[in-house]
Tab-separated table of C-alpha atoms in Angstrom:
chain	number	residue	atom	x	y	z
A	1	MET	CA	-0.063	-0.132	0.054
A	2	LYS	CA	2.794	2.331	1.113
A	3	LYS	CA	4.813	1.687	-2.318
A	4	GLY	CA	1.638	2.467	-4.396
A	5	LEU	CA	1.094	5.848	-2.577
A	6	VAL	CA	4.898	6.560	-2.979
A	7	ILE	CA	4.814	5.782	-6.900
A	8	ILE	CA	1.503	7.643	-7.112
A	9	GLY	CA	3.230	10.676	-5.285
A	10	LEU	CA	6.121	10.594	-7.604
A	11	VAL	CA	3.758	10.602	-10.781
A	12	LEU	CA	1.864	13.457	-9.397
A	13	LEU	CA	5.226	15.348	-8.461
A	14	SER	CA	6.779	14.856	-12.099
A	15	THR	CA	3.580	16.097	-13.714
A	16	SER	CA	3.273	19.170	-11.514
A	17	VAL	CA	6.920	19.999	-12.248
A	18	HIS	CA	6.475	19.666	-16.010
A	19	ALA	CA	2.960	21.093	-16.255
A	20	GLN	CA	2.043	23.100	-19.371
A	21	VAL	CA	3.374	26.513	-19.132
A	22	ALA	CA	0.956	29.108	-19.702
A	23	LEU	CA	1.557	32.028	-21.791
A	24	ASP	CA	1.051	35.270	-19.836
A	25	SER	CA	-0.625	37.219	-22.687
A	26	VAL	CA	-4.010	38.199	-21.106
A	27	GLY	CA	-4.309	42.059	-21.312
A	28	ARG	CA	-1.483	42.482	-23.765
A	29	LYS	CA	-1.815	43.981	-27.185
A	30	ALA	CA	-2.187	41.385	-29.840
A	31	ASP	CA	0.622	42.545	-32.112
A	32	TYR	CA	2.881	42.742	-29.285
A	33	VAL	CA	2.486	39.236	-28.228
A	34	LYS	CA	2.756	38.186	-31.728
A	35	ASN	CA	6.074	39.922	-32.082
A	36	ILE	CA	7.377	38.315	-28.730
A	37	LEU	CA	6.194	35.111	-29.893
A	38	GLY	CA	8.082	35.340	-33.157
A	39	ARG	CA	11.070	36.290	-31.428
A	40	SER	CA	10.843	33.634	-28.880
A	41	GLU	CA	10.209	30.944	-31.628
A	42	LYS	CA	13.356	31.977	-33.550
A	43	ILE	CA	15.368	31.461	-30.291
A	44	VAL	CA	13.995	28.245	-29.489
A	45	ASN	CA	13.958	26.811	-33.194
A	46	GLY	CA	17.629	27.159	-32.968
A	47	LEU	CA	17.719	24.259	-30.241
A	48	ASN	CA	16.063	21.752	-32.741
A	49	LEU	CA	13.867	20.302	-29.901
A	50	THR	CA	12.307	17.103	-30.938
A	51	SER	CA	9.393	17.197	-28.486
A	52	ASP	CA	6.638	19.630	-29.716
A	53	TYR	CA	5.367	19.713	-25.838
A	54	THR	CA	8.771	20.893	-24.567
A	55	ARG	CA	9.282	23.280	-27.448
A	56	LYS	CA	5.918	24.878	-26.566
A	57	ASN	CA	6.653	25.098	-22.983
A	58	VAL	CA	10.302	26.709	-23.518
A	59	VAL	CA	8.824	29.060	-26.096
A	60	ASN	CA	6.296	30.241	-23.270
A	61	ILE	CA	8.928	30.507	-20.823
A	62	VAL	CA	10.941	32.722	-23.070
A	63	CYS	CA	7.992	34.764	-23.946
A	64	ASN	CA	6.958	35.122	-20.425
A	65	ARG	CA	10.338	36.452	-19.370
A	66	TYR	CA	10.373	39.010	-22.087
A	67	PHE	CA	6.894	40.090	-20.769
A	68	TYR	CA	8.139	40.294	-17.096
A	69	LEU	CA	11.196	42.323	-18.360
A	70	SER	CA	8.934	44.846	-20.257
A	71	ASP	CA	6.466	45.234	-17.159
A	72	CYS	CA	9.419	45.766	-15.028
A	73	GLN	CA	10.852	48.513	-17.159
A	74	ASP	CA	7.293	50.207	-17.350
A	75	LYS	CA	6.669	50.012	-13.598
A	76	LEU	CA	10.193	50.651	-12.011
A	77	LYS	CA	13.231	52.713	-12.500
A	78	GLY	CA	16.795	52.979	-11.202
A	79	ASP	CA	17.672	51.148	-8.026
A	80	ALA	CA	14.198	49.671	-7.480
A	81	LEU	CA	14.498	48.086	-11.027
A	82	GLN	CA	17.747	46.541	-10.417
A	83	ALA	CA	16.819	45.011	-7.081
A	84	GLU	CA	13.398	43.571	-8.714
A	85	LEU	CA	15.456	42.140	-11.665
A	86	TYR	CA	18.135	40.771	-9.205
A	87	ARG	CA	15.247	39.371	-6.962
A	88	HIS	CA	13.855	37.078	-9.967
A	89	HIS	CA	16.884	36.814	-12.101
A	90	PHE	CA	17.467	33.045	-11.381
A	91	GLU	CA	13.779	31.932	-11.905
A	92	PHE	CA	14.472	32.143	-15.755
A	93	ALA	CA	17.097	29.682	-15.945
A	94	ALA	CA	15.535	27.469	-13.228
A	95	ALA	CA	12.189	27.395	-15.194
A	96	LEU	CA	14.140	26.491	-18.544
A	97	GLY	CA	15.940	23.786	-16.495
A	98	ASN	CA	12.730	21.703	-16.233
A	99	TYR	CA	13.011	21.315	-19.925
A	100	LEU	CA	16.420	22.009	-21.167
A	101	SER	CA	20.249	20.852	-20.524
A	102	ASP	CA	22.734	23.674	-19.348
A	103	LYS	CA	24.185	23.718	-22.875
A	104	GLU	CA	20.567	24.591	-24.154
A	105	ILE	CA	19.899	27.070	-21.503
A	106	GLU	CA	23.352	28.825	-22.581
A	107	ALA	CA	21.853	28.747	-26.212
A	108	VAL	CA	18.711	30.278	-25.085
A	109	LYS	CA	20.761	33.211	-23.269
A	110	ASP	CA	22.797	33.682	-26.248
A	111	GLY	CA	19.768	34.120	-28.541
A	112	MET	CA	18.467	36.700	-26.098
A	113	THR	CA	21.592	38.576	-26.325
A	114	TYR	CA	22.325	38.516	-30.044
A	115	GLY	CA	25.113	35.742	-29.885
A	116	VAL	CA	27.622	38.250	-28.357
A	117	VAL	CA	29.279	35.873	-26.091
A	118	PRO	CA	30.452	33.284	-28.763
A	119	LYS	CA	31.152	36.037	-31.246
A	120	THR	CA	33.184	38.061	-28.958
A	121	TYR	CA	35.069	35.253	-27.328
A	122	GLN	CA	35.975	34.032	-30.913
A	123	ALA	CA	37.214	37.435	-31.742
A	124	TYR	CA	39.613	37.607	-28.845
A	125	GLN	CA	41.118	34.271	-29.758
A	126	ASP	CA	41.372	35.464	-33.340
A	127	MET	CA	42.929	38.887	-32.474
A	128	ILE	CA	45.338	37.426	-29.932
A	129	PRO	CA	46.380	33.965	-31.116
A	130	SER	CA	48.918	33.798	-28.291
A	131	LEU	CA	46.300	33.693	-25.414
A	132	LYS	CA	46.964	31.213	-22.619
A	133	GLU	CA	44.146	28.706	-21.622
A	134	ASN	CA	43.726	30.630	-18.145
A	135	GLU	CA	43.345	33.833	-19.923
A	136	LYS	CA	40.794	32.404	-22.481
A	137	LEU	CA	38.716	31.071	-19.527
A	138	GLN	CA	38.857	34.520	-17.704
A	139	ILE	CA	37.630	36.275	-20.918
A	140	LEU	CA	34.848	33.595	-21.300
A	141	ASN	CA	33.575	33.869	-17.716
A	142	TRP	CA	33.637	37.790	-17.916
A	143	LEU	CA	31.569	37.564	-21.127
A	144	LYS	CA	29.089	35.179	-19.399
A	145	GLU	CA	28.894	37.563	-16.474
A	146	ALA	CA	28.025	40.344	-18.834
A	147	ARG	CA	25.456	38.032	-20.421
A	148	GLU	CA	23.636	37.623	-17.182
A	149	PHE	CA	23.111	41.392	-16.903
A	150	ALA	CA	22.431	41.683	-20.608
A	151	VAL	CA	19.590	39.143	-20.463
A	152	ASP	CA	17.752	41.218	-18.123
A	153	ALA	CA	18.237	44.643	-19.921
A	154	GLY	CA	15.166	45.962	-21.461
A	155	THR	CA	16.588	47.273	-24.725
A	156	SER	CA	19.139	46.239	-27.474
A	157	LYS	CA	21.179	49.192	-26.508
A	158	ALA	CA	21.259	48.478	-22.768
A	159	LYS	CA	22.231	44.767	-23.575
A	160	HIS	CA	25.216	45.835	-26.060
A	161	GLY	CA	26.030	48.321	-23.130
A	162	TRP	CA	26.696	45.619	-20.710
A	163	PHE	CA	28.776	43.705	-23.083
A	164	GLY	CA	30.742	47.035	-23.667
A	165	LYS	CA	31.451	47.566	-19.996
A	166	TYR	CA	32.769	44.383	-19.755
A	167	LYS	CA	34.835	44.345	-22.925
A	168	GLY	CA	36.383	47.484	-21.365
A	169	ARG	CA	37.282	45.370	-18.155
A	170	ILE	CA	38.784	42.596	-20.422
A	171	ASN	CA	40.876	45.101	-22.665
A	172	ASN	CA	42.335	46.821	-19.489
A	173	TRP	CA	43.182	43.346	-18.031
A	174	LEU	CA	45.013	42.214	-21.009
A	175	SER	CA	46.827	45.324	-21.354
A	176	GLN	CA	47.967	44.901	-17.620
A	177	ARG	CA	49.138	41.490	-18.675
A	178	GLY	CA	51.294	42.810	-21.194
A	179	TYR	CA	49.207	42.655	-24.469
A	180	ASP	CA	49.474	45.635	-26.883
A	181	LEU	CA	46.005	45.482	-28.091
A	182	ASN	CA	46.555	47.993	-30.800
A	183	LYS	CA	49.505	46.013	-32.242
A	184	GLU	CA	47.321	42.853	-31.834
A	185	ARG	CA	44.279	44.454	-33.521
A	186	GLU	CA	46.529	45.496	-36.431
A	187	GLY	CA	47.907	42.186	-36.822
A	188	TRP	CA	44.402	40.642	-36.749
A	189	ASN	CA	43.399	43.064	-39.589
A	190	LYS	CA	46.099	42.161	-41.812
A	191	ARG	CA	45.491	38.433	-41.267
A	192	ILE	CA	41.834	39.065	-42.263
A	193	ALA	CA	42.935	41.102	-45.161
A	194	ALA	CA	45.294	38.380	-46.178
A	195	GLN	CA	42.438	35.581	-46.045
A	196	LYS	CA	40.176	37.641	-48.477
A	197	LYS	CA	42.772	37.766	-51.090
């Protein structure tokens, strides 16, 4: 009897954890919802998910995050906004974690931030081929930290602003480590020009 109750309990728990995610579209303008749905679907389509159920839930989670961020931007400003975003920052990844792997969650975050992390990380490696492994790791970690702030930013400009801030930090750090970034950039441009010939 007890064993049966435990099994029923586990089944109920698993279905409640993975219940259908409702789209928070009530009271929102139809064009806005359509726009956010399209943006979210484009991000999620890049994951090539095989389950329609998983795909729909993930799309709704991403949409709901965009709705939440927009609501916050409309209602709050300054420190109050930042405090609210921080309080709810980790809910997004936790919700995605019910359906996606860590790698897929990273891909969603990259999709919401225009792929700046992988593009910029590759650019640093192309610009400075002599980077050591620990330096590459530090650069990647800082770019991912910037992405955590950028995911919560309300506009494209604000998202890019976070990456700009962290790129400044990375460039200063590389300069302190003895890299001449002007010289490295010049060499990189020459390599790009040579490849185009």
